[in-house]
Amino acid sequence: ENAILMPAEGPEAAVLQVRVTATPEDGKANGVVLKLLSKALGVPKTALTIVHGSKARVKTIEISR
């Protein structure tokens, strides 16, 4: 499962752009995104919740500590 995490540039600087090669079937891609963010942010995967866009390309992910 290949994935790339990169900060966006310009007016959306608070946005992270994630690209994954996992298929969007059965939530596989979402799982890879959450795993990548978990590692990058140093939080457990359970601290991340997709609050908007679970079936869309653009997602809003809540981080609880």
JSON list of C-alpha atoms in Angstrom, two decimals:
[
{"chain": "A", "resi": 1, "resn": "GLU", "atom": "CA", "xyz": [0.00, 0.00, 0.00]},
{"chain": "A", "resi": 2, "resn": "ASN", "atom": "CA", "xyz": [1.82, 3.05, -1.27]},
{"chain": "A", "resi": 3, "resn": "ALA", "atom": "CA", "xyz": [0.84, 6.47, 0.02]},
{"chain": "A", "resi": 4, "resn": "ILE", "atom": "CA", "xyz": [2.21, 10.00, -0.14]},
{"chain": "A", "resi": 5, "resn": "LEU", "atom": "CA", "xyz": [1.52, 12.77, 2.37]},
{"chain": "A", "resi": 6, "resn": "MET", "atom": "CA", "xyz": [2.29, 16.34, 1.36]},
{"chain": "A", "resi": 7, "resn": "PRO", "atom": "CA", "xyz": [1.19, 19.77, 2.56]},
{"chain": "A", "resi": 8, "resn": "ALA", "atom": "CA", "xyz": [-0.91, 21.79, 0.18]},
{"chain": "A", "resi": 9, "resn": "GLU", "atom": "CA", "xyz": [0.38, 25.15, -0.99]},
{"chain": "A", "resi": 10, "resn": "GLY", "atom": "CA", "xyz": [-1.27, 28.54, -1.25]},
{"chain": "A", "resi": 11, "resn": "PRO", "atom": "CA", "xyz": [-4.48, 29.60, 0.51]},
{"chain": "A", "resi": 12, "resn": "GLU", "atom": "CA", "xyz": [-5.20, 26.01, 1.61]},
{"chain": "A", "resi": 13, "resn": "ALA", "atom": "CA", "xyz": [-1.99, 25.70, 3.66]},
{"chain": "A", "resi": 14, "resn": "ALA", "atom": "CA", "xyz": [-3.87, 24.00, 6.53]},
{"chain": "A", "resi": 15, "resn": "VAL", "atom": "CA", "xyz": [-4.80, 21.16, 4.18]},
{"chain": "A", "resi": 16, "resn": "LEU", "atom": "CA", "xyz": [-2.82, 17.96, 3.75]},
{"chain": "A", "resi": 17, "resn": "GLN", "atom": "CA", "xyz": [-2.94, 16.18, 0.44]},
{"chain": "A", "resi": 18, "resn": "VAL", "atom": "CA", "xyz": [-2.76, 12.39, 0.59]},
{"chain": "A", "resi": 19, "resn": "ARG", "atom": "CA", "xyz": [-2.44, 10.11, -2.41]},
{"chain": "A", "resi": 20, "resn": "VAL", "atom": "CA", "xyz": [-2.92, 6.37, -2.02]},
{"chain": "A", "resi": 21, "resn": "THR", "atom": "CA", "xyz": [-2.82, 3.48, -4.45]},
{"chain": "A", "resi": 22, "resn": "ALA", "atom": "CA", "xyz": [-5.27, 1.35, -2.46]},
{"chain": "A", "resi": 23, "resn": "THR", "atom": "CA", "xyz": [-8.64, 0.79, -4.07]},
{"chain": "A", "resi": 24, "resn": "PRO", "atom": "CA", "xyz": [-11.63, 2.66, -2.68]},
{"chain": "A", "resi": 25, "resn": "GLU", "atom": "CA", "xyz": [-13.49, -0.63, -2.25]},
{"chain": "A", "resi": 26, "resn": "ASP", "atom": "CA", "xyz": [-14.65, -1.74, 1.20]},
{"chain": "A", "resi": 27, "resn": "GLY", "atom": "CA", "xyz": [-12.98, 1.27, 2.84]},
{"chain": "A", "resi": 28, "resn": "LYS", "atom": "CA", "xyz": [-9.45, 0.08, 1.99]},
{"chain": "A", "resi": 29, "resn": "ALA", "atom": "CA", "xyz": [-8.29, 3.51, 0.81]},
{"chain": "A", "resi": 30, "resn": "ASN", "atom": "CA", "xyz": [-9.76, 5.21, 3.88]},
{"chain": "A", "resi": 31, "resn": "GLY", "atom": "CA", "xyz": [-7.91, 2.74, 6.10]},
{"chain": "A", "resi": 32, "resn": "VAL", "atom": "CA", "xyz": [-4.62, 3.51, 4.37]},
{"chain": "A", "resi": 33, "resn": "VAL", "atom": "CA", "xyz": [-5.22, 7.27, 4.72]},
{"chain": "A", "resi": 34, "resn": "LEU", "atom": "CA", "xyz": [-5.97, 6.94, 8.44]},
{"chain": "A", "resi": 35, "resn": "LYS", "atom": "CA", "xyz": [-2.92, 4.71, 8.98]},
{"chain": "A", "resi": 36, "resn": "LEU", "atom": "CA", "xyz": [-0.65, 7.19, 7.18]},
{"chain": "A", "resi": 37, "resn": "LEU", "atom": "CA", "xyz": [-2.01, 10.19, 9.10]},
{"chain": "A", "resi": 38, "resn": "SER", "atom": "CA", "xyz": [-1.73, 8.27, 12.36]},
{"chain": "A", "resi": 39, "resn": "LYS", "atom": "CA", "xyz": [1.98, 7.65, 11.78]},
{"chain": "A", "resi": 40, "resn": "ALA", "atom": "CA", "xyz": [2.68, 11.17, 10.50]},
{"chain": "A", "resi": 41, "resn": "LEU", "atom": "CA", "xyz": [0.89, 12.89, 13.38]},
{"chain": "A", "resi": 42, "resn": "GLY", "atom": "CA", "xyz": [2.03, 10.51, 16.10]},
{"chain": "A", "resi": 43, "resn": "VAL", "atom": "CA", "xyz": [-1.48, 9.69, 17.26]},
{"chain": "A", "resi": 44, "resn": "PRO", "atom": "CA", "xyz": [-3.24, 6.34, 17.47]},
{"chain": "A", "resi": 45, "resn": "LYS", "atom": "CA", "xyz": [-5.41, 5.43, 14.49]},
{"chain": "A", "resi": 46, "resn": "THR", "atom": "CA", "xyz": [-8.39, 5.39, 16.87]},
{"chain": "A", "resi": 47, "resn": "ALA", "atom": "CA", "xyz": [-7.89, 9.14, 17.44]},
{"chain": "A", "resi": 48, "resn": "LEU", "atom": "CA", "xyz": [-8.78, 9.83, 13.79]},
{"chain": "A", "resi": 49, "resn": "THR", "atom": "CA", "xyz": [-12.34, 9.96, 12.49]},
{"chain": "A", "resi": 50, "resn": "ILE", "atom": "CA", "xyz": [-13.54, 10.75, 8.98]},
{"chain": "A", "resi": 51, "resn": "VAL", "atom": "CA", "xyz": [-16.35, 13.22, 9.69]},
{"chain": "A", "resi": 52, "resn": "HIS", "atom": "CA", "xyz": [-17.11, 14.24, 6.09]},
{"chain": "A", "resi": 53, "resn": "GLY", "atom": "CA", "xyz": [-16.43, 12.58, 2.76]},
{"chain": "A", "resi": 54, "resn": "SER", "atom": "CA", "xyz": [-15.99, 8.93, 3.71]},
{"chain": "A", "resi": 55, "resn": "LYS", "atom": "CA", "xyz": [-16.99, 8.00, 0.16]},
{"chain": "A", "resi": 56, "resn": "ALA", "atom": "CA", "xyz": [-15.56, 11.07, -1.57]},
{"chain": "A", "resi": 57, "resn": "ARG", "atom": "CA", "xyz": [-12.09, 12.12, -2.71]},
{"chain": "A", "resi": 58, "resn": "VAL", "atom": "CA", "xyz": [-12.07, 15.14, -0.38]},
{"chain": "A", "resi": 59, "resn": "LYS", "atom": "CA", "xyz": [-12.35, 14.24, 3.29]},
{"chain": "A", "resi": 60, "resn": "THR", "atom": "CA", "xyz": [-12.51, 16.04, 6.60]},
{"chain": "A", "resi": 61, "resn": "ILE", "atom": "CA", "xyz": [-10.76, 14.12, 9.35]},
{"chain": "A", "resi": 62, "resn": "GLU", "atom": "CA", "xyz": [-11.16, 14.97, 13.02]},
{"chain": "A", "resi": 63, "resn": "ILE", "atom": "CA", "xyz": [-8.21, 14.41, 15.34]},
{"chain": "A", "resi": 64, "resn": "SER", "atom": "CA", "xyz": [-9.00, 13.81, 19.00]},
{"chain": "A", "resi": 65, "resn": "ARG", "atom": "CA", "xyz": [-6.31, 13.61, 21.65]}
]
